[in-house]
Coordinates of N, CA and C in Angstrom, one line a residue:
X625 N 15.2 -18.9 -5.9 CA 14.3 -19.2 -7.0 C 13.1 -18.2 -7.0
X626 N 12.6 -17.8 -8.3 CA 11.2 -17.3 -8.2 C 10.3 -18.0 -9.0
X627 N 9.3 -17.8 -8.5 CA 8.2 -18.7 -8.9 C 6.8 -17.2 -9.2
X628 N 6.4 -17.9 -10.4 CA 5.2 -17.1 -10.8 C 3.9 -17.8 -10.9
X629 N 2.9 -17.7 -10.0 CA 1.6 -18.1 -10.3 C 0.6 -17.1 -11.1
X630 N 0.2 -17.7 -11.9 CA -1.0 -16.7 -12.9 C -2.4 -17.7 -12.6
X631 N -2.7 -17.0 -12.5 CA -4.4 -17.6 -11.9 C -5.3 -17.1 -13.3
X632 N -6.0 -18.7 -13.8 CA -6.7 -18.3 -15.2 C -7.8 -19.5 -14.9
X633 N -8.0 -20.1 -13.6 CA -9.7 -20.8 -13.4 C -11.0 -20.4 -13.5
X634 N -10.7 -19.3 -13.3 CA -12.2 -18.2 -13.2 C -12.9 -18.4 -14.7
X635 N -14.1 -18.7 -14.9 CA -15.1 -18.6 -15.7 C -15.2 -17.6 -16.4
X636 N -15.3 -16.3 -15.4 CA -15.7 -14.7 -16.3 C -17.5 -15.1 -16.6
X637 N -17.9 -15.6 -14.5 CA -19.5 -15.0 -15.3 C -20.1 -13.7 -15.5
X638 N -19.2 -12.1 -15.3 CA -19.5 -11.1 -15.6 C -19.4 -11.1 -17.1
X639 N -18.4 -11.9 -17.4 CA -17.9 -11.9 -19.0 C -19.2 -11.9 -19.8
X640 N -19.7 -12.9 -19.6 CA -20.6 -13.7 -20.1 C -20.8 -13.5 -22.4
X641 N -19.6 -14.3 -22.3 CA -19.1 -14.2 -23.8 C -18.5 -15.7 -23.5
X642 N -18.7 -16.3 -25.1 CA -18.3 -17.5 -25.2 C -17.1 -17.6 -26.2
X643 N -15.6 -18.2 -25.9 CA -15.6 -18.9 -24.8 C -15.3 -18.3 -23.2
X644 N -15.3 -18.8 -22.6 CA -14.8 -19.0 -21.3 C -14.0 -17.4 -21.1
X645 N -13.7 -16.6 -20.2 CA -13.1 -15.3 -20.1 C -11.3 -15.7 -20.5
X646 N -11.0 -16.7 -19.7 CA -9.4 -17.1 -19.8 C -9.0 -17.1 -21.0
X647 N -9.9 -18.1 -22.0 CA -9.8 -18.9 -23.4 C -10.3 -17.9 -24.5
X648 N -10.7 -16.7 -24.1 CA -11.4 -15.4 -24.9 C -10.4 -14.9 -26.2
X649 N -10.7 -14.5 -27.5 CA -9.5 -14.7 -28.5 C -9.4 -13.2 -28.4
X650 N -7.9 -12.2 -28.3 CA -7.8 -10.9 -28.1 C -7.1 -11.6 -29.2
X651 N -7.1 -10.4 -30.4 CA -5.8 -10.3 -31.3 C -5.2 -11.3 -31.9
X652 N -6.0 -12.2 -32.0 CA -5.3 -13.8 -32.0 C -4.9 -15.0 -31.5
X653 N -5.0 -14.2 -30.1 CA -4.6 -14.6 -29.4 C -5.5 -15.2 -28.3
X654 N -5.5 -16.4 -26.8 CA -6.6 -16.7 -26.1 C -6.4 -15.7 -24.4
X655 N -7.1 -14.7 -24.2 CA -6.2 -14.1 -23.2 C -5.2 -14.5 -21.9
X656 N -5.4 -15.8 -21.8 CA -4.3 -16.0 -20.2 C -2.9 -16.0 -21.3
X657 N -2.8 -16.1 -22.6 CA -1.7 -16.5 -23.2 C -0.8 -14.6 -23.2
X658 N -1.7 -13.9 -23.3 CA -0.8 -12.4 -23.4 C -0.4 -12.5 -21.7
X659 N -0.8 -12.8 -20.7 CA 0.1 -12.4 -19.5 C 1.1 -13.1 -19.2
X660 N 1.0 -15.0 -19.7 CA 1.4 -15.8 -19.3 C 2.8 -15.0 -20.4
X661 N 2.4 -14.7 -21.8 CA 3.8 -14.1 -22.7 C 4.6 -13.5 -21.6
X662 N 4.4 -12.7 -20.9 CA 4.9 -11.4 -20.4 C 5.8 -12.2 -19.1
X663 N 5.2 -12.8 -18.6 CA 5.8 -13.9 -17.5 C 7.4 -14.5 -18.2
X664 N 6.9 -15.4 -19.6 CA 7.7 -16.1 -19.9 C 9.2 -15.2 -20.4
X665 N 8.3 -14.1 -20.8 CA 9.9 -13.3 -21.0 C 10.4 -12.6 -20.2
X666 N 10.4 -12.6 -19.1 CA 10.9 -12.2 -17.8 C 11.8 -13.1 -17.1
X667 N 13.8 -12.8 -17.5 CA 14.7 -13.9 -17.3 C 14.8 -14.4 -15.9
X668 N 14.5 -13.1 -15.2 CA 14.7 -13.5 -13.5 C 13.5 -14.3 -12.6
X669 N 12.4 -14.8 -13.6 CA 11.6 -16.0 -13.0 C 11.8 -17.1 -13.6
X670 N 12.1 -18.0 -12.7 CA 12.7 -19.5 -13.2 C 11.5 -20.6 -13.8
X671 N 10.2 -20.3 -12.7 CA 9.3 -20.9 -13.0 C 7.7 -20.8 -13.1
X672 N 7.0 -21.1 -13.9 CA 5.8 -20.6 -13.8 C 4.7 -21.8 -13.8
X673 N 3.6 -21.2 -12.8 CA 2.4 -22.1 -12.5 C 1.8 -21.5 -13.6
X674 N 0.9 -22.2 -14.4 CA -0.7 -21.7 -14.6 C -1.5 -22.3 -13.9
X675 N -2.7 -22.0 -13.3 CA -4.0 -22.7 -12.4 C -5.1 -22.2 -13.4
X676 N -5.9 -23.4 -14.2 CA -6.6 -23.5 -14.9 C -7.8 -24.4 -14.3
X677 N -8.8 -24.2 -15.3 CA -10.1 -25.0 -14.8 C -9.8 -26.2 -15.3
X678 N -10.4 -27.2 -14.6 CA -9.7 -28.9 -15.3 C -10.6 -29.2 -16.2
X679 N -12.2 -28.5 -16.4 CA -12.8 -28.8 -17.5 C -12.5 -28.6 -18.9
X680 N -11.3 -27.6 -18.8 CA -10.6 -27.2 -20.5 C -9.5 -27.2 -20.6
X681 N -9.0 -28.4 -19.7 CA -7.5 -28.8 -19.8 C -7.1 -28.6 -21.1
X682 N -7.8 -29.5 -22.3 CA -7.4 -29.8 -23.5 C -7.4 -28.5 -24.0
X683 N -8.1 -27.4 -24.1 CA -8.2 -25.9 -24.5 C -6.9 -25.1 -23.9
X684 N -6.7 -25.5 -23.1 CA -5.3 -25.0 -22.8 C -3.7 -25.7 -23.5
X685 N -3.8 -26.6 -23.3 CA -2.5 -27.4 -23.8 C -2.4 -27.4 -25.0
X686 N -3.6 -27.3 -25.7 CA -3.7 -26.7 -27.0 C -2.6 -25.6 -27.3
X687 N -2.1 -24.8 -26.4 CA -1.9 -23.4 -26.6 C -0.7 -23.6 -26.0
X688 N -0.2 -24.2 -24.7 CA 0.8 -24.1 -24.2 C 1.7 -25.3 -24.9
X689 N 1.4 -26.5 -25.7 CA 2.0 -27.6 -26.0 C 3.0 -26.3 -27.1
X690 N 2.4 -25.8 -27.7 CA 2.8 -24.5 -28.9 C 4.1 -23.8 -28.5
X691 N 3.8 -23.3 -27.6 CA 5.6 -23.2 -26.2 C 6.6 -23.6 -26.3
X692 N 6.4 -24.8 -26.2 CA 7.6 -25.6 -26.3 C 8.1 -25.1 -24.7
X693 N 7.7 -24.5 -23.8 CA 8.8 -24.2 -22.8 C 8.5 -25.1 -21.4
X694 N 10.1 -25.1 -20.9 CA 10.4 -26.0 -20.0 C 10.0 -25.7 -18.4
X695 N 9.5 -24.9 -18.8 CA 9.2 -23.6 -17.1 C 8.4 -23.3 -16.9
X696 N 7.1 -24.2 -17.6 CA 5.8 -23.4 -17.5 C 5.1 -24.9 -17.0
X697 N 3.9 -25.0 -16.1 CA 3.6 -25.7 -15.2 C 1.8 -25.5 -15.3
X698 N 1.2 -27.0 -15.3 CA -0.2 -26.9 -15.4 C -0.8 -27.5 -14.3
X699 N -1.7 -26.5 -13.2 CA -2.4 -27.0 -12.3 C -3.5 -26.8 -12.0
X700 N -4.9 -27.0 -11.4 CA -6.1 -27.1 -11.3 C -6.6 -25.8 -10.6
X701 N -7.4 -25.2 -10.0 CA -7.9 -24.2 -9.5 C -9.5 -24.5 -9.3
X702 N -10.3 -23.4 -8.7 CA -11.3 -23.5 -8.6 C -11.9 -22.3 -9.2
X703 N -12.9 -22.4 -9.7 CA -13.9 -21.5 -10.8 C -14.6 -20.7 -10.0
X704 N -14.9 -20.4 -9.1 CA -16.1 -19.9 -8.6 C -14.9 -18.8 -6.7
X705 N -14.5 -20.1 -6.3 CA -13.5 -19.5 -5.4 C -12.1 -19.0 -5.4
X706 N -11.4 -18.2 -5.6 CA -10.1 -17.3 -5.7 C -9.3 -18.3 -4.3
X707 N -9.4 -18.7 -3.0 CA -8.5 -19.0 -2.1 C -8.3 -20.5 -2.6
X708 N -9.4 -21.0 -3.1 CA -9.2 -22.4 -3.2 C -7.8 -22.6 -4.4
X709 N -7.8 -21.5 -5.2 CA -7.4 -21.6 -6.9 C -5.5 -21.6 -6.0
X710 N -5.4 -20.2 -5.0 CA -4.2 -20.2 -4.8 C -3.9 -21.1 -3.7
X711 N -4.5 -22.2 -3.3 CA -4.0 -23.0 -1.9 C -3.9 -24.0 -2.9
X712 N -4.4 -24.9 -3.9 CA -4.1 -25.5 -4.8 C -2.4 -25.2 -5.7
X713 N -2.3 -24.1 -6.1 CA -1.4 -24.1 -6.5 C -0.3 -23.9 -5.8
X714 N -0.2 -23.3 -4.4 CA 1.1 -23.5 -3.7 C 1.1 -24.9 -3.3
X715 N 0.1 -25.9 -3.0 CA 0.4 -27.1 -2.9 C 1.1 -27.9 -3.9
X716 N 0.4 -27.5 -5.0 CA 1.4 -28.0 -6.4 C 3.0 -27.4 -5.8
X717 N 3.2 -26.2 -5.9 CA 4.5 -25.9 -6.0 C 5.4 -26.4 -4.5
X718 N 4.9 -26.9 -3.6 CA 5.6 -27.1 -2.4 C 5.9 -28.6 -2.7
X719 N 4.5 -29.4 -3.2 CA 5.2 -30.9 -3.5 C 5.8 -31.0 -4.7
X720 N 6.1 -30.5 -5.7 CA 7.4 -30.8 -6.9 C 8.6 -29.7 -6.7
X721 N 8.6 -28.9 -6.1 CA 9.9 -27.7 -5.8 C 10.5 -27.7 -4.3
X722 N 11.7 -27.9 -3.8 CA 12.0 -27.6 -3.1 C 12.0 -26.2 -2.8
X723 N 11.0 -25.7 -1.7 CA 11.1 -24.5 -1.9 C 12.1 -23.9 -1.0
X724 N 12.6 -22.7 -0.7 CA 13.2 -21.7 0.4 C 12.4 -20.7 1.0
X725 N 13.1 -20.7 2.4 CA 12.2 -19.4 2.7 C 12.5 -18.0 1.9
X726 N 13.4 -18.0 1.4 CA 13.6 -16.8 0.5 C 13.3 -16.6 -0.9
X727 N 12.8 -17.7 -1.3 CA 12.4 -17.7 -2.2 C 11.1 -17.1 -2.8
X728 N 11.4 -16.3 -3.9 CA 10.1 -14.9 -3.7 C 8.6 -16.3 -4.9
X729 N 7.9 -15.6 -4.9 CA 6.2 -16.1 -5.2 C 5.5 -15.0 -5.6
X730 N 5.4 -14.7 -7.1 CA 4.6 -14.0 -7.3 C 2.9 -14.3 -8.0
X731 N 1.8 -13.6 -7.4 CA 0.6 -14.1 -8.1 C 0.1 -12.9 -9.1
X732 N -0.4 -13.8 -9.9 CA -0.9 -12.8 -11.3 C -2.0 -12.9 -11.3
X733 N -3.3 -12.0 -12.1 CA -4.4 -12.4 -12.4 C -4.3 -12.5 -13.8
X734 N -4.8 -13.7 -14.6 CA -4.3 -13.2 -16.2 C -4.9 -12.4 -16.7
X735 N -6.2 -12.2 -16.1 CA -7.1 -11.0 -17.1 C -6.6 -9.6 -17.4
X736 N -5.3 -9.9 -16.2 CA -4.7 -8.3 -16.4 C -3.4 -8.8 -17.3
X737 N -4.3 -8.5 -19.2 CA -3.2 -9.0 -19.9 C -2.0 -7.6 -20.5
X738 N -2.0 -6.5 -19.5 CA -0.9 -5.6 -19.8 C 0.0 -5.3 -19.2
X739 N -0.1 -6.2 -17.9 CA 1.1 -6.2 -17.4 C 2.3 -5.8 -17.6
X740 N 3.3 -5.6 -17.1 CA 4.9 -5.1 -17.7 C 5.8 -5.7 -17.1
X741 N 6.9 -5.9 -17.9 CA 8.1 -6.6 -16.9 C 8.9 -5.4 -16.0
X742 N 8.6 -4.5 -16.2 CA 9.0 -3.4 -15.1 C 8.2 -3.5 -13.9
X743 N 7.2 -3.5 -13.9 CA 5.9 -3.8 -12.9 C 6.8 -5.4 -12.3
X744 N 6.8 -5.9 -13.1 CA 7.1 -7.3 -12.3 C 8.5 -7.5 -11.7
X745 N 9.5 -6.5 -12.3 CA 10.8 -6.7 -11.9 C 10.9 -5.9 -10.8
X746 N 10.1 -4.7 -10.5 CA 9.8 -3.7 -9.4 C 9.4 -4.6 -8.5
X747 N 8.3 -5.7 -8.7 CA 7.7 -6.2 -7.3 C 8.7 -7.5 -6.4
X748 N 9.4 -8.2 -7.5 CA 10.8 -8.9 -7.5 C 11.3 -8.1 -6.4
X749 N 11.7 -6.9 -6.6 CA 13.0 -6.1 -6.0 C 12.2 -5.9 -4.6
X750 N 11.1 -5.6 -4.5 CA 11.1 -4.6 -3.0 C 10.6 -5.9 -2.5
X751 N 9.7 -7.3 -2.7 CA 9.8 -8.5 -2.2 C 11.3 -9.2 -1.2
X752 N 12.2 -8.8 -2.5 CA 13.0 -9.3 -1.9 C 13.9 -8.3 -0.7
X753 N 13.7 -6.9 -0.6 CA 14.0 -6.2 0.3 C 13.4 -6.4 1.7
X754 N 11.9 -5.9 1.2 CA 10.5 -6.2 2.6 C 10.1 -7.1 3.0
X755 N 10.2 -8.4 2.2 CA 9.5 -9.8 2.4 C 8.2 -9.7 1.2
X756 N 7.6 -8.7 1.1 CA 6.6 -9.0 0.5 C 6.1 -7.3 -0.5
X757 N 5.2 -7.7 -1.4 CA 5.5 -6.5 -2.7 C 3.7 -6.5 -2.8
X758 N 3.2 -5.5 -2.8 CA 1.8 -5.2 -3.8 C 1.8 -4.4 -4.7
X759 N 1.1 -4.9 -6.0 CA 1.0 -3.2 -7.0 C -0.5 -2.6 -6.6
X760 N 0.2 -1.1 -6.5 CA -1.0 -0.3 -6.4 C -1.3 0.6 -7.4
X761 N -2.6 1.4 -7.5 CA -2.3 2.7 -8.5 C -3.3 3.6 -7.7
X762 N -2.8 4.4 -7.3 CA -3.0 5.9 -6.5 C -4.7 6.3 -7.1
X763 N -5.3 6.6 -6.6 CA -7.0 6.9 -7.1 C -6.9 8.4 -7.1
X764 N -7.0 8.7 -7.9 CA -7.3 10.6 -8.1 C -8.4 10.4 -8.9
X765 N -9.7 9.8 -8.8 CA -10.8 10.2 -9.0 C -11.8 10.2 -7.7
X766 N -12.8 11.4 -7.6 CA -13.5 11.4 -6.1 C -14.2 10.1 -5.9
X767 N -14.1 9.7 -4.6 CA -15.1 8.5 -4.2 C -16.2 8.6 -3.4
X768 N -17.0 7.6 -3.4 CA -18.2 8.6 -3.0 C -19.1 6.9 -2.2
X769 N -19.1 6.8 -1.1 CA -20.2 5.9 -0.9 C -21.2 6.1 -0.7
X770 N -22.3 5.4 -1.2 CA -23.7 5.7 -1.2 C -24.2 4.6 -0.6
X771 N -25.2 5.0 0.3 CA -26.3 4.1 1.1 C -27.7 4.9 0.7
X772 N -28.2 5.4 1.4 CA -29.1 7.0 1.2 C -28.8 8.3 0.4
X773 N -27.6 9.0 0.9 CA -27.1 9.8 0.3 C -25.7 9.5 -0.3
X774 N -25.1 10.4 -0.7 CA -23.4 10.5 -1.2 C -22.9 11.0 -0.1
X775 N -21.7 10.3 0.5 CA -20.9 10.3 1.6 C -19.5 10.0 0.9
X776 N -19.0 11.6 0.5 CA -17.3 11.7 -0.2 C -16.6 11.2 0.9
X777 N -15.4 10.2 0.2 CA -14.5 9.9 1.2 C -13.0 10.3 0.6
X778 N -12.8 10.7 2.0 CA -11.1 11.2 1.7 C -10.2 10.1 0.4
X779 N -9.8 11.0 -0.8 CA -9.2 10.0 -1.3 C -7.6 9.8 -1.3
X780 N -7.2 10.3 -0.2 CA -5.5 10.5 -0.1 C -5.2 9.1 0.8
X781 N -3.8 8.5 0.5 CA -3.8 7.2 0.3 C -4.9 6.1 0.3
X782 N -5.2 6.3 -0.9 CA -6.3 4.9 -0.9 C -6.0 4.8 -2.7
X783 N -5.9 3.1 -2.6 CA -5.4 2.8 -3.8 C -6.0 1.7 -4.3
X784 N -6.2 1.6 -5.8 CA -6.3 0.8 -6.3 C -6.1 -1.0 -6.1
X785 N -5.6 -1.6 -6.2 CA -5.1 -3.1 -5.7 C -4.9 -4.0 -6.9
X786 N -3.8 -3.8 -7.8 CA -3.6 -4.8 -9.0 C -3.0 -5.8 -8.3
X787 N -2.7 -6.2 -9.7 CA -1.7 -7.7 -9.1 C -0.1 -7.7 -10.3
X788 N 0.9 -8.0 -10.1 CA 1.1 -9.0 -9.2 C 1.5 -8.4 -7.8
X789 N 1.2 -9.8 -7.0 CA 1.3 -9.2 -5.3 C 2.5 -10.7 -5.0
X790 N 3.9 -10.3 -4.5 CA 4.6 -11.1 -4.6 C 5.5 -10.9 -2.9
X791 N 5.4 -12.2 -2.6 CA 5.9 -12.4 -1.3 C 7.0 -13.4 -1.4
X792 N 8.2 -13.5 -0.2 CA 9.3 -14.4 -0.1 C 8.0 -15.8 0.6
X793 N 8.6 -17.4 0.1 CA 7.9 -18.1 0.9 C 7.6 -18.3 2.3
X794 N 8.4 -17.7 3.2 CA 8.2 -18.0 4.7 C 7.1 -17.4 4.8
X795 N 6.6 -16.9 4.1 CA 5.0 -15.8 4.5 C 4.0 -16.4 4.6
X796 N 4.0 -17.6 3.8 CA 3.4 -18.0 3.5 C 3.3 -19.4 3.9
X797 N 4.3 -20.4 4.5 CA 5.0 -21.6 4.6 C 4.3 -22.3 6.2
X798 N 4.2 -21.5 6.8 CA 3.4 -22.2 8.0 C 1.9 -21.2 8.2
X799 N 1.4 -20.6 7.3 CA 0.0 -20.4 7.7 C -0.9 -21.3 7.3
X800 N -2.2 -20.9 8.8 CA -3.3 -21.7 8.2 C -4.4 -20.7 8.4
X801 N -4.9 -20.9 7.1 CA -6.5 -19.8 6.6 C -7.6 -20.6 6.5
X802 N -8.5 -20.1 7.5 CA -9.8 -20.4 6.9 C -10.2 -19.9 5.8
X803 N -11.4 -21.3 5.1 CA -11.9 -20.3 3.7 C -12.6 -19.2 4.2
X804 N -12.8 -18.2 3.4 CA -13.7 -17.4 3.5 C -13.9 -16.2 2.8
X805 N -15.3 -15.7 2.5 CA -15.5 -15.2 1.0 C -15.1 -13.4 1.0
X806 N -14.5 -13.1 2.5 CA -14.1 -11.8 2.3 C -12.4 -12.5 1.4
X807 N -11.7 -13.3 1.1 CA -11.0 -13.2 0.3 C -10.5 -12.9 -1.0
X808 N -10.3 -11.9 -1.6 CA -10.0 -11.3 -2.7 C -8.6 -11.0 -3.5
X809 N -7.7 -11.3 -2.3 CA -6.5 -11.4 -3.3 C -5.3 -12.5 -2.5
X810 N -4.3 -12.6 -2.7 CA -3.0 -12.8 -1.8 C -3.1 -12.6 -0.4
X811 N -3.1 -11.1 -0.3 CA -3.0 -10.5 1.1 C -3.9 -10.7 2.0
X812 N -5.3 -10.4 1.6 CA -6.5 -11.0 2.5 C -6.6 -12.1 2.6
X813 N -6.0 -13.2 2.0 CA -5.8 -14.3 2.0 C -4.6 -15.0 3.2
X814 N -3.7 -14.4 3.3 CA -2.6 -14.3 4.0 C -2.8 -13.3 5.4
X815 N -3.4 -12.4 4.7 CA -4.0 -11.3 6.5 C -2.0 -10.7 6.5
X816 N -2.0 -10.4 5.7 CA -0.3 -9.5 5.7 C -0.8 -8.2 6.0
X817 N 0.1 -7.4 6.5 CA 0.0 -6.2 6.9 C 0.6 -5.2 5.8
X818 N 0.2 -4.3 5.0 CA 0.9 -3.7 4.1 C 1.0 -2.6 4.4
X819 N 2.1 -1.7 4.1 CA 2.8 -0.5 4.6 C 3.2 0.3 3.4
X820 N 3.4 1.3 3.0 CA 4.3 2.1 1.8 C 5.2 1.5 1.9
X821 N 6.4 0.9 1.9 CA 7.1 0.3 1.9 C 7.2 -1.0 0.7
X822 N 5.9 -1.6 1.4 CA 5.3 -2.5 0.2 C 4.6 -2.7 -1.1
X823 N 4.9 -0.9 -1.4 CA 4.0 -0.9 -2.4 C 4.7 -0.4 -4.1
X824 N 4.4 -1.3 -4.8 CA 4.9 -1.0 -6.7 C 4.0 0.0 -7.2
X825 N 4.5 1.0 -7.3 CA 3.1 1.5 -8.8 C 2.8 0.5 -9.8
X826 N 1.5 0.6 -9.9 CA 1.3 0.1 -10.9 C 1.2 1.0 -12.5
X827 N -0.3 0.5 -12.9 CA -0.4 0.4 -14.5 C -1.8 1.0 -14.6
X828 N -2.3 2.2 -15.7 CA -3.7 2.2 -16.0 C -4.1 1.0 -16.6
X829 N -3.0 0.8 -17.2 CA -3.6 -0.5 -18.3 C -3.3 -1.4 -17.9
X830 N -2.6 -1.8 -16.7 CA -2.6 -3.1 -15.8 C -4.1 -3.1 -15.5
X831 N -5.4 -3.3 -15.6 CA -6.5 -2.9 -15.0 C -7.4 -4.4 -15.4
X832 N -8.0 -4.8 -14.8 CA -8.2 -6.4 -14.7 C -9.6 -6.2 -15.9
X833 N -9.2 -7.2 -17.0 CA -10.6 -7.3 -17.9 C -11.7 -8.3 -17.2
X834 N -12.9 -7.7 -17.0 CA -14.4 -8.1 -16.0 C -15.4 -8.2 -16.8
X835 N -15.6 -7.3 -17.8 CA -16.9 -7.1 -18.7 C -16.2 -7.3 -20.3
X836 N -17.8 -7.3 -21.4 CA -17.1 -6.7 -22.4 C -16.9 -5.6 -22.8
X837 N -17.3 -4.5 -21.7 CA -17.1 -3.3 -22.3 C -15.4 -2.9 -22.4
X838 N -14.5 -3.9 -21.2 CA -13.5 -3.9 -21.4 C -12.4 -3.7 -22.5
X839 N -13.4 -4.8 -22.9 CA -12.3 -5.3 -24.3 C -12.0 -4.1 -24.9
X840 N -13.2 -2.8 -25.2 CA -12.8 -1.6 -25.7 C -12.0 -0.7 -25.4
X841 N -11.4 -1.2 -23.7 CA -10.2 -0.1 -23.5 C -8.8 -1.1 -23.7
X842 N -9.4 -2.0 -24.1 CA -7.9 -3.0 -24.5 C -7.3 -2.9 -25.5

């Protein structure tokens, strides 16, 4: 079985546009709804989590009641924390799914509403080869840390970090994590070791919407 988590709790207080960053209207549309689209048309995932904020339950179902579909799954998250949003939702998926240890788990961020089903069927495939899949996208612009001065840093393998980041269940089936705020995705969350092996290209336009100046390269 594969299972897809899309993570849409987060507020967007960089957003700071009303409504809410998840429930934001692109095109017509509210944006967790363009990635969760891209999920739902993807035959080779059987099932999908959304993790939403429970304060706008009703702003969501609004949208997904419209679906009609049988494969799509509503559960709570946390607004402010990223570990809490995904320990919540594997909990959901462990108590109503029997899960396998082979059974792959992929996590989304919705804000990245350009996702592709190539991207997603790439991270499916080497998941199920490696145990576990990240999208990356290669940096060929100079990096430069600054404290005092500009101190260039070598930019050859160093990459980006999109999502989706999809692992088989055993990876995840007996760990225990403390919270804590260096957590930023899946992996740091999990403390996986990633290798070229593990890695999908990604997308320019896979690139997570944070601001509104976003919306203008959307």
């Amino acid at each position: 079985m594969t299972y897809a988590i899309i993570l849409a709790a987060g507020l967007g207080h960089r957003f700071k546009e009303t409504p809410i960053k998840p429930l934001f209207p692109i095109k017509g549309k509210p944006l967790f709804l363009h990635s969760l689209n891209v999920f739902l048309s993807c035959k080779n995932i059987e099932t999908i989590i959304l993790v939403i904020n429970k304060e706008h339950r009703v702003s969501y179902l609004k949208y997904i009641d419209k679906l009609k579909s049988k494969n799509c799954y509503l559960t709570f998250g946390d607004p402010k924390q990223r570990y809490k949003s995904l320990m919540n939702a594997m909990m959901y998926v462990q108590k109503n799914f029997s899960l396998q240890p082979n059974d792959i788990i992929l996590t989304h961020d919705a804000a990245r509403i350009n996702v592709t089903p190539k991207i997603i069927k790439q991270s499916i495939l080497v998941a199920q080869k490696y145990g576990y899949a990240s999208t990356v996208l290669p940096i060929h612009d100079s990096i430069g840390e600054i404290i005092k001065t500009v101190k260039y840093l070598d930019r050859h393998n160093k990459y980006l970090i999109q999502t989706p980041q999809t692992i088989q269940y055993k990876y995840w089936k007996n760990i225990k994590v403390k919270s804590s705020n260096k957590v930023t995705d899946l992996f740091t969350y999990l403390k996986l070791n990633v290798s070229q092996q593990h890695l999908v290209t990604g997308s320019l336009s896979n690139f997570k919407i944070t601001t509104v100046d976003d919306l203008k390269l959307i």
